[in-house]
Amino acid sequence: MLKIGFVLPQGFQIMGLAAASAFELANTTAGSPVYGIGFYSELGGPLRNSFGATIETLPLARRKLDTLIACGLLSPAPTPDGLLARLRTASRLARRTASVCTGAFLLGEAGLLDGRRVTTHWMFARELQERFPAARVEADRIFINDGPLWTSAGMSAGIDLALGMIEADYGAELSTAVARKLVVYHRRAGGQSQHSTLLEMDAKTDRIQRVLSYARSNLHLELSVPDLAAVAHLSPRQFSRAFTSETGQSPAKAIEHLRLEAARLMIEQSRLTVEEIAAETGFSDTERMRRAFLRGYGQPPQALRRAARMS
């Protein structure tokens, strides 16, 4: 059984513990206790969270834990020296150390980020880099696994990080089963952007949301305005007007953004050729995809693939 220890500062954000549910469900899914979960603070005892409620904790002494996960605050604040000292000791004894959201600042204060690729919530990424210049902060990542160090973006990204750990420990089958039980629509890979095209479009009505979900699942199709209008049960003219009103984009521009987001993820994380990715994401040819990448990212697909492989 692998022991997971959540390291909590006073006033920790409760959503940071969402990752614990993934490990809990891994136990029930596996049919045996593959993980043990504990909550730790500097001295132990009741600890107040950001809501004002308390949780009982154990002292973070010289404990042999497989994995440490530092949870953060709503916004970064100095960590008591005593907790930092115990965190350093516990990290040396652990197989891996991780953080959720602003928990990366705890690891930085403890000197655990130096020379590592790390991430945190995009709102605090610049501050993290400025405070800990020896770290290599990648602001636009869901989570990063750099050797024994794992870091995640916002609080909900802690679930993605936990699922990644479960996959690394026990395989993709268990991780996928846990994701289904958590009703995670799509388990995000670590390299995926923190910014979601679907989220940014923020459709207000079910019919436009349905169209966007349909388009995201069928990027290999033509996805013309008449096709999308049929999904929304509207005339093409009514659909174009409603879509633009709700998303602030024309259907054609929105579809291109969805194709770009999917293609970039495949460029960075898959072994498919550029030609195969262009076909899979609905670009008619590689030249059209290259022009779209230049408009969207200022670089061609091959440059992004080289950068991803180097990192």
Tab-separated table of C-alpha atoms in Angstrom, residues 15-228:
chain	number	residue	atom	x	y	z
A	15	MET	CA	-10.667	22.190	-2.887
A	16	GLY	CA	-7.024	21.158	-2.766
A	17	LEU	CA	-8.149	17.933	-1.091
A	18	ALA	CA	-10.253	16.937	-4.120
A	19	ALA	CA	-7.315	14.811	-5.244
A	20	ALA	CA	-7.868	12.615	-2.179
A	21	SER	CA	-11.113	11.365	-3.752
A	22	ALA	CA	-9.172	9.936	-6.701
A	23	PHE	CA	-6.960	7.873	-4.383
A	24	GLU	CA	-9.985	6.808	-2.326
A	25	LEU	CA	-11.805	5.587	-5.439
A	26	ALA	CA	-8.656	3.813	-6.601
A	27	ASN	CA	-8.976	1.683	-3.463
A	28	THR	CA	-12.626	0.790	-4.059
A	29	THR	CA	-12.049	0.202	-7.785
A	30	ALA	CA	-9.016	-1.998	-7.222
A	31	GLY	CA	-10.905	-3.954	-4.561
A	32	SER	CA	-8.069	-3.529	-2.055
A	33	PRO	CA	-6.390	-0.652	-0.217
A	34	VAL	CA	-3.703	0.288	-2.739
A	35	TYR	CA	-3.395	3.751	-1.161
A	36	GLY	CA	-3.398	5.017	2.394
A	37	ILE	CA	-4.376	8.677	2.820
A	38	GLY	CA	-3.389	10.985	5.685
A	39	PHE	CA	-3.560	14.717	6.415
A	40	TYR	CA	-0.522	16.365	7.991
A	41	SER	CA	0.367	19.754	9.459
A	42	GLU	CA	3.366	21.084	11.336
A	43	LEU	CA	2.235	20.052	14.825
A	44	GLY	CA	-0.884	17.998	14.165
A	45	GLY	CA	-4.307	18.509	15.720
A	46	PRO	CA	-7.288	20.442	14.333
A	47	LEU	CA	-6.400	22.730	11.432
A	48	ARG	CA	-8.626	25.485	10.071
A	49	ASN	CA	-9.215	25.731	6.336
A	50	SER	CA	-10.182	28.730	4.196
A	51	PHE	CA	-13.885	28.114	4.912
A	52	GLY	CA	-13.307	28.303	8.642
A	53	ALA	CA	-14.034	24.609	9.200
A	54	THR	CA	-11.430	22.361	10.799
A	55	ILE	CA	-9.877	19.040	9.877
A	56	GLU	CA	-7.937	16.734	12.175
A	57	THR	CA	-4.287	16.357	11.165
A	58	LEU	CA	-1.226	14.365	12.156
A	59	PRO	CA	2.161	15.985	12.853
A	60	LEU	CA	4.509	15.947	9.865
A	61	ALA	CA	7.389	14.347	11.732
A	62	ARG	CA	9.971	11.919	10.345
A	63	ARG	CA	7.325	9.790	8.665
A	64	LYS	CA	8.000	7.424	5.798
A	65	LEU	CA	5.425	8.442	3.202
A	66	ASP	CA	5.456	7.370	-0.425
A	67	THR	CA	4.006	10.645	-1.727
A	68	LEU	CA	3.744	14.135	-0.251
A	69	ILE	CA	1.179	16.546	-1.722
A	70	ALA	CA	1.398	20.150	-0.534
A	71	CYS	CA	-1.911	22.016	-0.683
A	72	GLY	CA	-2.025	25.780	-1.049
A	73	LEU	CA	-3.913	28.860	0.068
A	74	LEU	CA	-6.336	31.028	-1.880
A	75	SER	CA	-3.339	33.260	-2.546
A	76	PRO	CA	0.330	32.727	-1.629
A	77	ALA	CA	1.493	33.713	1.848
A	78	PRO	CA	4.658	33.025	3.885
A	79	THR	CA	4.891	29.519	5.351
A	80	PRO	CA	6.039	29.005	8.970
A	81	ASP	CA	9.669	27.922	9.228
A	82	GLY	CA	8.727	24.882	11.283
A	83	LEU	CA	6.452	23.487	8.596
A	84	LEU	CA	9.087	24.137	5.922
A	85	ALA	CA	11.734	22.275	7.920
A	86	ARG	CA	9.460	19.281	8.369
A	87	LEU	CA	8.483	19.373	4.709
A	88	ARG	CA	12.138	19.255	3.636
A	89	THR	CA	12.811	16.245	5.866
A	90	ALA	CA	9.666	14.404	4.774
A	91	SER	CA	10.439	15.078	1.112
A	92	ARG	CA	13.887	13.498	1.421
A	93	LEU	CA	12.245	10.345	2.764
A	94	ALA	CA	9.430	10.240	0.177
A	95	ARG	CA	9.516	8.705	-3.295
A	96	ARG	CA	7.844	11.765	-4.801
A	97	THR	CA	6.692	15.206	-3.735
A	98	ALA	CA	3.865	17.180	-5.301
A	99	SER	CA	1.827	20.341	-5.013
A	100	VAL	CA	-1.682	21.455	-5.901
A	101	CYS	CA	-2.151	25.025	-7.144
A	102	THR	CA	-0.389	27.507	-4.823
A	103	GLY	CA	1.061	24.599	-2.871
A	104	ALA	CA	3.985	25.102	-5.272
A	105	PHE	CA	4.953	28.132	-3.180
A	106	LEU	CA	5.373	25.871	-0.133
A	107	LEU	CA	7.700	23.655	-2.131
A	108	GLY	CA	9.565	26.711	-3.408
A	109	GLU	CA	10.077	28.097	0.107
A	110	ALA	CA	11.355	24.670	1.128
A	111	GLY	CA	13.905	24.801	-1.711
A	112	LEU	CA	12.363	21.873	-3.581
A	113	LEU	CA	11.718	23.567	-6.941
A	114	ASP	CA	15.280	24.460	-7.906
A	115	GLY	CA	16.190	23.200	-11.380
A	116	ARG	CA	12.766	21.627	-11.890
A	117	ARG	CA	10.023	22.187	-14.469
A	118	VAL	CA	6.971	23.253	-12.481
A	119	THR	CA	3.539	24.796	-12.863
A	120	THR	CA	0.887	26.484	-10.736
A	121	HIS	CA	-2.335	28.384	-11.295
A	122	TRP	CA	-1.859	30.779	-14.215
A	123	MET	CA	-2.754	33.769	-11.983
A	124	PHE	CA	0.322	33.131	-9.813
A	125	ALA	CA	2.790	31.703	-12.343
A	126	ARG	CA	4.716	34.941	-12.831
A	127	GLU	CA	4.996	35.467	-9.076
A	128	LEU	CA	6.244	31.894	-8.645
A	129	GLN	CA	8.956	32.460	-11.262
A	130	GLU	CA	10.001	35.779	-9.740
A	131	ARG	CA	10.226	34.386	-6.221
A	132	PHE	CA	11.993	31.170	-7.218
A	133	PRO	CA	14.120	31.987	-10.288
A	134	ALA	CA	15.979	28.656	-10.121
A	135	ALA	CA	12.720	26.884	-11.046
A	136	ARG	CA	11.501	26.631	-14.646
A	137	VAL	CA	7.866	27.691	-14.462
A	138	GLU	CA	5.595	26.622	-17.318
A	139	ALA	CA	2.438	28.641	-16.820
A	140	ASP	CA	0.264	26.928	-19.416
A	141	ARG	CA	0.215	23.345	-18.164
A	142	ILE	CA	-2.369	21.292	-16.254
A	143	PHE	CA	0.303	19.385	-14.356
A	144	ILE	CA	3.979	18.571	-14.778
A	145	ASN	CA	5.892	15.480	-13.725
A	146	ASP	CA	9.617	16.228	-13.537
A	147	GLY	CA	11.316	13.241	-11.967
A	148	PRO	CA	10.273	12.916	-8.321
A	149	LEU	CA	8.492	16.291	-8.394
A	150	TRP	CA	4.885	16.721	-9.555
A	151	THR	CA	3.093	20.085	-9.649
A	152	SER	CA	-0.412	20.979	-10.800
A	153	ALA	CA	-2.227	24.116	-11.873
A	154	GLY	CA	-5.503	25.164	-10.205
A	155	MET	CA	-7.293	23.211	-7.499
A	156	SER	CA	-9.327	21.031	-9.887
A	157	ALA	CA	-6.110	20.164	-11.751
A	158	GLY	CA	-5.099	18.277	-8.609
A	159	ILE	CA	-7.547	15.579	-9.748
A	160	ASP	CA	-5.708	15.304	-13.075
A	161	LEU	CA	-2.414	15.076	-11.196
A	162	ALA	CA	-3.792	12.321	-8.935
A	163	LEU	CA	-5.097	10.378	-11.937
A	164	GLY	CA	-1.663	10.705	-13.537
A	165	MET	CA	-0.079	9.286	-10.397
A	166	ILE	CA	-2.547	6.387	-10.308
A	167	GLU	CA	-1.718	5.594	-13.924
A	168	ALA	CA	2.016	5.718	-13.172
A	169	ASP	CA	1.562	3.462	-10.122
A	170	TYR	CA	-1.010	0.916	-11.296
A	171	GLY	CA	-1.660	1.445	-15.002
A	172	ALA	CA	-4.044	3.234	-17.339
A	173	GLU	CA	-6.933	0.824	-16.797
A	174	LEU	CA	-7.295	1.696	-13.109
A	175	SER	CA	-6.779	5.410	-13.752
A	176	THR	CA	-9.471	5.440	-16.458
A	177	ALA	CA	-11.916	3.550	-14.244
A	178	VAL	CA	-11.382	6.072	-11.436
A	179	ALA	CA	-11.900	8.962	-13.871
A	180	ARG	CA	-15.239	7.467	-14.899
A	181	LYS	CA	-16.345	7.154	-11.276
A	182	LEU	CA	-15.374	10.769	-10.676
A	183	VAL	CA	-17.491	11.687	-13.731
A	184	VAL	CA	-14.460	13.359	-15.258
A	185	TYR	CA	-15.575	13.972	-18.839
A	186	HIS	CA	-12.046	13.779	-20.195
A	187	ARG	CA	-8.925	13.041	-18.176
A	188	ARG	CA	-6.623	15.881	-19.116
A	189	ALA	CA	-3.036	15.045	-19.934
A	190	GLY	CA	-0.374	16.998	-18.087
A	191	GLY	CA	0.702	18.897	-21.175
A	192	GLN	CA	-2.761	20.213	-21.921
A	193	SER	CA	-3.289	23.962	-21.722
A	194	GLN	CA	-4.840	25.474	-18.596
A	195	HIS	CA	-7.059	27.506	-20.929
A	196	SER	CA	-9.959	25.702	-22.583
A	197	THR	CA	-11.438	26.899	-25.860
A	198	LEU	CA	-14.839	25.516	-24.875
A	199	LEU	CA	-14.700	27.320	-21.536
A	200	GLU	CA	-13.662	30.617	-23.091
A	201	MET	CA	-16.590	30.493	-25.541
A	202	ASP	CA	-18.976	30.123	-22.573
A	203	ALA	CA	-22.163	29.242	-24.463
A	204	LYS	CA	-25.279	30.130	-22.485
A	205	THR	CA	-27.922	27.790	-23.926
A	206	ASP	CA	-28.072	24.018	-24.099
A	207	ARG	CA	-28.432	23.998	-27.885
A	208	ILE	CA	-25.192	25.941	-28.486
A	209	GLN	CA	-23.368	23.931	-25.822
A	210	ARG	CA	-24.604	20.786	-27.568
A	211	VAL	CA	-23.226	22.061	-30.875
A	212	LEU	CA	-19.820	22.790	-29.328
A	213	SER	CA	-19.645	19.350	-27.718
A	214	TYR	CA	-20.649	17.740	-30.995
A	215	ALA	CA	-18.021	19.705	-32.886
A	216	ARG	CA	-15.286	18.877	-30.355
A	217	SER	CA	-16.073	15.164	-30.734
A	218	ASN	CA	-16.265	15.248	-34.533
A	219	LEU	CA	-13.428	17.506	-35.655
A	220	HIS	CA	-12.589	15.122	-38.499
A	221	LEU	CA	-15.893	16.038	-40.186
A	222	GLU	CA	-16.494	19.115	-42.345
A	223	LEU	CA	-18.645	20.831	-39.669
A	224	SER	CA	-20.278	23.319	-42.030
A	225	VAL	CA	-22.814	25.850	-40.788
A	226	PRO	CA	-25.757	23.788	-42.154
A	227	ASP	CA	-24.369	20.688	-40.375
A	228	LEU	CA	-24.048	22.516	-37.053
